Structure formats: C-alpha cells, structure tokens
Short mmCIF file of C-alpha atoms in Angstrom, two decimals:
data_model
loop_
_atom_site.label_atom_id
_atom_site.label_comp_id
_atom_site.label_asym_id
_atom_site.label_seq_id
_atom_site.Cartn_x
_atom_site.Cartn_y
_atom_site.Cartn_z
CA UNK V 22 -44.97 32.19 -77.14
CA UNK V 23 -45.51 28.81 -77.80
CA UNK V 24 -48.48 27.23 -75.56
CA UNK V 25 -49.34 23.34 -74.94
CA UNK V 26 -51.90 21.49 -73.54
CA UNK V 27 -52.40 17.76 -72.52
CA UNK V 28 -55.39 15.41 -73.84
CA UNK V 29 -55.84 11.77 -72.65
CA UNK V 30 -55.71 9.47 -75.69
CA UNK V 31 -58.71 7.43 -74.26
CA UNK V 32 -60.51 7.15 -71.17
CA UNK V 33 -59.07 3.98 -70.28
CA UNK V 34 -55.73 3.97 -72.01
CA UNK V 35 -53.41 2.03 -69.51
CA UNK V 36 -56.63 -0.24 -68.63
CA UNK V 37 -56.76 0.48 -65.54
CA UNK V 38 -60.74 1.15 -65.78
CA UNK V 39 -60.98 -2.77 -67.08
CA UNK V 40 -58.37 -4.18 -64.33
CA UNK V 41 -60.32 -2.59 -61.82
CA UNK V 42 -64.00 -4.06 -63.41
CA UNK V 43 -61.86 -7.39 -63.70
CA UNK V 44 -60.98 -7.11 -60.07
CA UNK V 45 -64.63 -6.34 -58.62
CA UNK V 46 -65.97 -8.79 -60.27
CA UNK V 47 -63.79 -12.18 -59.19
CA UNK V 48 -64.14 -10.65 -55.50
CA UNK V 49 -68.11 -11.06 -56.63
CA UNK V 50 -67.40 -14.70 -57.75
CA UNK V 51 -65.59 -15.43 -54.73
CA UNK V 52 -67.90 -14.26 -52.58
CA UNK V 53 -70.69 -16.09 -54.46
CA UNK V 54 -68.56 -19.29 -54.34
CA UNK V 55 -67.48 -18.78 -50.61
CA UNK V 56 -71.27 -18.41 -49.67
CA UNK V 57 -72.09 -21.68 -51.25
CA UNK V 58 -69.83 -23.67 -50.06
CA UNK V 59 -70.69 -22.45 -46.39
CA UNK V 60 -74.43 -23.76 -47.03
CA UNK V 61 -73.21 -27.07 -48.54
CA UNK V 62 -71.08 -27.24 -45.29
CA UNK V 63 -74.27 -26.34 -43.08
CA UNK V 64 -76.49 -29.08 -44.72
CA UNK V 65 -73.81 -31.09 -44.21
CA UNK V 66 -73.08 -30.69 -40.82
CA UNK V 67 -76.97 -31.02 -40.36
CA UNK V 68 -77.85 -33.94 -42.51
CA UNK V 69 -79.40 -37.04 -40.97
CA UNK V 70 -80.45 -40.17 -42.91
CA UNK V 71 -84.20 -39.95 -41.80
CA UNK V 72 -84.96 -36.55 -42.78
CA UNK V 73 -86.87 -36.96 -46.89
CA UNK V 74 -84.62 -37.16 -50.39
CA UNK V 75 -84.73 -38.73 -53.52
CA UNK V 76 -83.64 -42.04 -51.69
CA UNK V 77 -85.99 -41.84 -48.66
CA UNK V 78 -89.56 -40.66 -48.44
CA UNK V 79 -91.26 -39.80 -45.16
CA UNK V 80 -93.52 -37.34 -44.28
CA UNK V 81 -91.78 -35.27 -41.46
CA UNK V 82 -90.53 -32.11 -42.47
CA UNK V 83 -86.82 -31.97 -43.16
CA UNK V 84 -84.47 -31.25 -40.19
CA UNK V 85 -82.02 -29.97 -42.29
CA UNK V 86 -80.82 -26.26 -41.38
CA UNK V 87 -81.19 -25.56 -44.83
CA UNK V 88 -84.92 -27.38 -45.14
CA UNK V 89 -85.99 -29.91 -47.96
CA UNK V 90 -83.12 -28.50 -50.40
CA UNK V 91 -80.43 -28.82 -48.30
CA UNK V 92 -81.60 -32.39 -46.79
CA UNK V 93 -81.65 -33.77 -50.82
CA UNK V 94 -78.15 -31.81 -51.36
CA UNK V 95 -76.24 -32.81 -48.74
CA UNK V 96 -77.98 -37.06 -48.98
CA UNK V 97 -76.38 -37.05 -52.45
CA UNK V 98 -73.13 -35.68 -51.19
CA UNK V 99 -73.07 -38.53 -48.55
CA UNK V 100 -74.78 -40.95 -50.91
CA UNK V 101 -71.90 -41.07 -53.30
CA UNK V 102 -69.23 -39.34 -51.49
CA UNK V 103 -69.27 -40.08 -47.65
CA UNK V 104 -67.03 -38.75 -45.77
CA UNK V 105 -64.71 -37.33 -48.74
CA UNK V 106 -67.79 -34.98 -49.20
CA UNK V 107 -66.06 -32.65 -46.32
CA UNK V 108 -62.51 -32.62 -48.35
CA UNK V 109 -64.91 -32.07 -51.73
CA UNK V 110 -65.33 -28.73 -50.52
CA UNK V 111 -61.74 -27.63 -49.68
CA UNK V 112 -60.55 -26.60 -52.98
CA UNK V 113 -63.21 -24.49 -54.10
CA UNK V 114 -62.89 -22.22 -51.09
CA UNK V 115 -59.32 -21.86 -51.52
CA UNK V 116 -59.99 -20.42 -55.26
CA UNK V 117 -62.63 -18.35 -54.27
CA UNK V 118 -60.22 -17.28 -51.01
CA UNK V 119 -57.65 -16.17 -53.79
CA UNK V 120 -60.62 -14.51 -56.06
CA UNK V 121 -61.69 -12.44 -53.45
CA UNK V 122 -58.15 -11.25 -52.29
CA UNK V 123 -56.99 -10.61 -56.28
CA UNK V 124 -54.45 -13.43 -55.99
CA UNK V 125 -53.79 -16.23 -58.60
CA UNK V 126 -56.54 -18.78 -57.77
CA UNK V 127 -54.91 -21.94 -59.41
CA UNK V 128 -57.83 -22.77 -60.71
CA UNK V 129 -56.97 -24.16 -64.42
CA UNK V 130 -57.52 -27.48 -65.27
CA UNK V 131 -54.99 -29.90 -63.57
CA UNK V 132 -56.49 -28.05 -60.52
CA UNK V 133 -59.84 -29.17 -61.25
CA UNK V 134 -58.77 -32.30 -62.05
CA UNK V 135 -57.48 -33.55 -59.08
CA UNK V 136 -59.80 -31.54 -57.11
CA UNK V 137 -61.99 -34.38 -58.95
CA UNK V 138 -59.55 -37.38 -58.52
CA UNK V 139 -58.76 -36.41 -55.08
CA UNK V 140 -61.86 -36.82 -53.69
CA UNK V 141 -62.31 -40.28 -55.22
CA UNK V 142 -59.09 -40.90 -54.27
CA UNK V 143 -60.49 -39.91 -50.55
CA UNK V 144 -63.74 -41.74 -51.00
CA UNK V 145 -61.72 -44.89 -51.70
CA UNK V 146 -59.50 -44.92 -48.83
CA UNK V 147 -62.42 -44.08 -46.88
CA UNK V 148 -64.32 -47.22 -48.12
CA UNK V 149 -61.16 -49.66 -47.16
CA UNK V 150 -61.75 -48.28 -43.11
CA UNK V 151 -64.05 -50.42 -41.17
CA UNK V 152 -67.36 -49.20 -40.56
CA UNK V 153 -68.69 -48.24 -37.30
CA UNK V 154 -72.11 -49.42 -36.16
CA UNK V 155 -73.86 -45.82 -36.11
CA UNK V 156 -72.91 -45.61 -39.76
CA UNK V 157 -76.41 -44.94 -40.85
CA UNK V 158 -75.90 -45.64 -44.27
CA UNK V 159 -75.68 -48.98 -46.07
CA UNK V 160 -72.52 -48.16 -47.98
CA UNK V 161 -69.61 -47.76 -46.72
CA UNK V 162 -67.37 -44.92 -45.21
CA UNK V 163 -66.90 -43.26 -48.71
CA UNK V 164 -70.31 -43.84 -50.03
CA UNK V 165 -71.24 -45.79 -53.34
CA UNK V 166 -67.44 -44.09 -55.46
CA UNK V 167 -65.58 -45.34 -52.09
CA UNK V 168 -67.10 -49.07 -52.36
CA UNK V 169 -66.44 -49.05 -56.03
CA UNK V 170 -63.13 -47.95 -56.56
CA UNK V 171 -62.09 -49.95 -53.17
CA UNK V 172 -63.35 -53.03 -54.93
CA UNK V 173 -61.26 -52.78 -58.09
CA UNK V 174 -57.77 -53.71 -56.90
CA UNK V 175 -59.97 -56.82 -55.00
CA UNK V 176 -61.39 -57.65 -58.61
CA UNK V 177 -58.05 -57.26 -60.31
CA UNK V 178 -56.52 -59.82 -58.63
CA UNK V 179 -59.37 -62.51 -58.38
CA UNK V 180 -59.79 -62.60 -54.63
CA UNK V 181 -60.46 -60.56 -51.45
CA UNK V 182 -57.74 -58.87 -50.32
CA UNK V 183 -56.29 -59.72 -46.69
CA UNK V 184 -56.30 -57.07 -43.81
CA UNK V 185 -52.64 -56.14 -44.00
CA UNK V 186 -53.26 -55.35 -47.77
CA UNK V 187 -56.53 -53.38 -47.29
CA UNK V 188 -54.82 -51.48 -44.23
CA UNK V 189 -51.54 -50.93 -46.76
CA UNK V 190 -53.91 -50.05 -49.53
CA UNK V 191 -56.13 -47.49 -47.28
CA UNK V 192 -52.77 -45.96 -46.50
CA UNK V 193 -51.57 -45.68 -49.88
CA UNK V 194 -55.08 -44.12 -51.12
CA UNK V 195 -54.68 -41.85 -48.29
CA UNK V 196 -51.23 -40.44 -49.04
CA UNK V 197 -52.33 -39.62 -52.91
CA UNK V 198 -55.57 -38.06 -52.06
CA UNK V 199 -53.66 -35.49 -49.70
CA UNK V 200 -51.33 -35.15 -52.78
CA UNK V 201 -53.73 -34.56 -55.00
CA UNK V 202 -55.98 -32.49 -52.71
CA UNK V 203 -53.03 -29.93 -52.47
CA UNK V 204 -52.05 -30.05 -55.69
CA UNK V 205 -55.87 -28.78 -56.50
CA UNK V 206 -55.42 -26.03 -53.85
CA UNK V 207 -52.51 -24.81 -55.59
CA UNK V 208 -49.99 -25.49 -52.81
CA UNK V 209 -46.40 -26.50 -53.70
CA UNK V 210 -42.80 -25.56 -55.34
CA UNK V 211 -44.16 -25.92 -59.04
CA UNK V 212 -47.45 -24.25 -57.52
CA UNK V 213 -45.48 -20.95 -56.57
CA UNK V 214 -43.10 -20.57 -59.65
CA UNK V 215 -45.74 -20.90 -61.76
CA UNK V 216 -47.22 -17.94 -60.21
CA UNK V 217 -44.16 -15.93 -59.77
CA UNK V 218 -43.81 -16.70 -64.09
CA UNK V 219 -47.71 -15.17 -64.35
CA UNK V 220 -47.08 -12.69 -61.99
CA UNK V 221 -43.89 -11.76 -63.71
CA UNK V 222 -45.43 -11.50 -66.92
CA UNK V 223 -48.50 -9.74 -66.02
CA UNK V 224 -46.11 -6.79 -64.90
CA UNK V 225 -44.40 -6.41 -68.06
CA UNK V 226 -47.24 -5.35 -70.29
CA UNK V 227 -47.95 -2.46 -67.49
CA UNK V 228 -44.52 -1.11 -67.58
CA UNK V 229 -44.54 -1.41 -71.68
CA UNK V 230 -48.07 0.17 -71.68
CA UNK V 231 -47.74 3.72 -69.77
CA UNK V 232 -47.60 5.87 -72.04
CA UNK V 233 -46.91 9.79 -71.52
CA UNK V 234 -50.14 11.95 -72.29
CA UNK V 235 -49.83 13.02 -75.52
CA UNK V 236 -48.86 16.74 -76.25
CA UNK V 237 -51.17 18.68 -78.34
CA UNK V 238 -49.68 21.99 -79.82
CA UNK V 239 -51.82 24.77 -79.89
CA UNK V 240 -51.79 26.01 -83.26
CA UNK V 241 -53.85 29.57 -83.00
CA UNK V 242 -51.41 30.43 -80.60
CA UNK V 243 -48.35 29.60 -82.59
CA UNK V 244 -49.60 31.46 -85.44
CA UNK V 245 -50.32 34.37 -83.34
CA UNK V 246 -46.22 34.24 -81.76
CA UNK V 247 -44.77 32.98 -84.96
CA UNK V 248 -42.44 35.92 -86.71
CA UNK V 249 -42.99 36.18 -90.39
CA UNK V 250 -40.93 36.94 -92.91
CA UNK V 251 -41.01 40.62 -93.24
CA UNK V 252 -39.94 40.88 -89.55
CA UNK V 253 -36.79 38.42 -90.11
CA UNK V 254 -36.01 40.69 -92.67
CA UNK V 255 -35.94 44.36 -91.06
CA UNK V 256 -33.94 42.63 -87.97
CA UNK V 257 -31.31 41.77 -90.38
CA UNK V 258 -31.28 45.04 -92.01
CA UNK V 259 -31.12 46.61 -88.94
CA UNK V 260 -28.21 44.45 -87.73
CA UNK V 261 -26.28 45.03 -90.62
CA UNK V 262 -27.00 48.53 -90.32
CA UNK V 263 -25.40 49.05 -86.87
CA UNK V 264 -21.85 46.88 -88.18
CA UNK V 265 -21.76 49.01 -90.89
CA UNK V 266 -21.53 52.07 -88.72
CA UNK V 267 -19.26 50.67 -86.16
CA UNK V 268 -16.98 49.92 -88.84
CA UNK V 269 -16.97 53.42 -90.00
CA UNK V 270 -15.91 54.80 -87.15
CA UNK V 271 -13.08 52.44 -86.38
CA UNK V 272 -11.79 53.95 -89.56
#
C-alpha cells in the first residue's frame, strides 16, 4: 500500500514569516515617529521667547516642558518657521498613522516634497498677515522662510506691493499650501488609485506564490507493497489456468 507524507519546502515559503517581521517593524517606526512628533508638539506648545537657545542666553532655567532641549528645538522651529511649524508636523504623523495600522503611508518622494514646499508655502502666507503686537519675535508671522519668500514677488517687481495685492497674494499662498499639505498626506483621487494599483499588485504575487506542500513518496514502503515479477507471473498462470478449464467443460 502506497504511503505519503507531507514536508514544508522551507520554513518561510509563502513569506509570511518576513511579511509579518516587515509588519512589526513599521508599527515600531510609527510609533517611534508618532512619539516624536508629540514632544516637538509639547515644546511647542510650551515655548516662550525668554526661556535660553542658541539665539538668546539667560541664566534661568528653561521653562520648556521638555527642559533646555526642547526650549532650543522648538526656538528654531519658530525661528525659521513660525507659525507653519504647527502644519510642519502634520504629515509625518499621518505616515506614521498609516505605518502603525499596515496601510500605504504615501510617503515616497513627491510626498516629502511638498511636505517640504508646503510648509514654506505656509510660512509665506503667514509672513504677508499683519503682525500682532504680542508677537514676541522680530520676524514676522512665518519666521525668517515666511519674510523671505514673502519678499520675492515685492523684489520681482521693483516696488512694495499694495494691501489688496499682499491680501490677494496671502490668499493665493494659502490655497497652495493646503494643496500641497494634502497632497503630502496622501489625500486625494490620484492619492487613492495609486494605492488601489499597489494594493492590487501586492495581492497578485500571494495568490501566484501558495504553493501546495510538496508530496514526498515513501519509498521503503513502496518497495515493501510493490508486486514483483514472479508474482505477476503465477497470477497469470493461474488465470489462464481456470479459462482453460471452463472451456473444457463447455465442451
């Protein structure tokens, strides 16, 4: 009687082992990202322009909630950014969101690029507000990026632009940072076929890829069941034997 057994090819032959490793460790990486931004949020939800950095010395200890690290952090953040520093932070979470949830996180490099240009972009319409007089710093709403790249369209055309055209510029600025802001968190038509295409294709290696265990005779055993030759041979003879005599007595 023929007997089979079944043997895994490898230990990790459909990959699920290394999908699984893959899996644990973006949640890690999200995690680790999601953390992060959450302090750079605290110190900068807690900075104040008195307490010491690389642009003011004093010798109070730093008020920050995240002490003399998060004071110097979150004063370079506000230094060059401003404002815009909040909407710096927006992206990153959302890709580290997706990480930790095993979804797509959007992150390739037109998202990083206008995760870049959008907070310029935001910095700049910032700078083109009016400032307030409890602005502690000298710059302006969208720190030292905001004043420069507010100033460019002033220098283009050889003269200080009016207030309709800085109000119609701020709004302009405005609309293409939220563009590119979303575009950076992945949100959008082009966005979500994009992923549907990955998604699609990441499912067609699986379905190629199962593969049946493979079936392993066991050869001892069909040796021990398999007839030889002098068997076949008497079972004919005997076969014979009994038409043979059947015949003769028909007759």
């Amino acid at each position: 009687m023929r007997s089979t057994r079944s043997v895994p090819i490898s230990l990790d032959s459909d990959g699920t082992l290394r999908r699984l490793a893959k899996r644990n460790i973006a949640g890690a990486v999200g995690l680790g990202v999601i953390a992060l931004a959450a302090a750079l949020a605290a110190s900068l939800a807690t900075w104040t322009v008195d307490d010491p950095s690389f642009s003011h010395a004093t010798d109070h200890a730093a008020r920050n909630v995240l002490g003399m690290p998060g004071a110097i952090v979150a004063d370079l953040l506000m230094q060059f950014l401003g404002l815009a520093a909040a909407l710096f932070l927006v992206p990153p979470v959302i890709w580290a969101w997706r990480l930790l949830f095993a979804l797509p996180s959007r992150s390739g490099r037109l998202a990083v690029l206008a995760w870049v240009g959008g907070s310029l972009v935001a910095a700049a319409a910032l700078a083109t507000m009016p400032m307030p007089a409890t602005w502690p710093l000298p710059t302006g709403l969208g720190g030292v990026a905001g004043d420069l790249l507010a100033r460019l369209p002033a220098l283009a055309l050889g003269g200080e632009l009016s207030t309709l055209a800085n109000l119609l510029l701020g709004s302009i600025l405005t609309v293409v940072a939220v563009a590119l802001s979303l575009i950076a968190c992945g949100f959008g038509k082009r966005a979500s076929a994009v992923e549907s295409l990955v998604a699609a294709r990441g499912r067609a290696p699986a379905a190629k890829t199962a593969r049946k265990p493979a079936v392993v005779e066991d050869d001892d055993a069909d040796e021990d069941d398999r007839p030889n030759n002098f068997a076949i041979l008497m079972g004919a003879m005997a076969h014979l034997r009994r038409r043979l005599g059947s015949g003769l007595r028909r007759l």
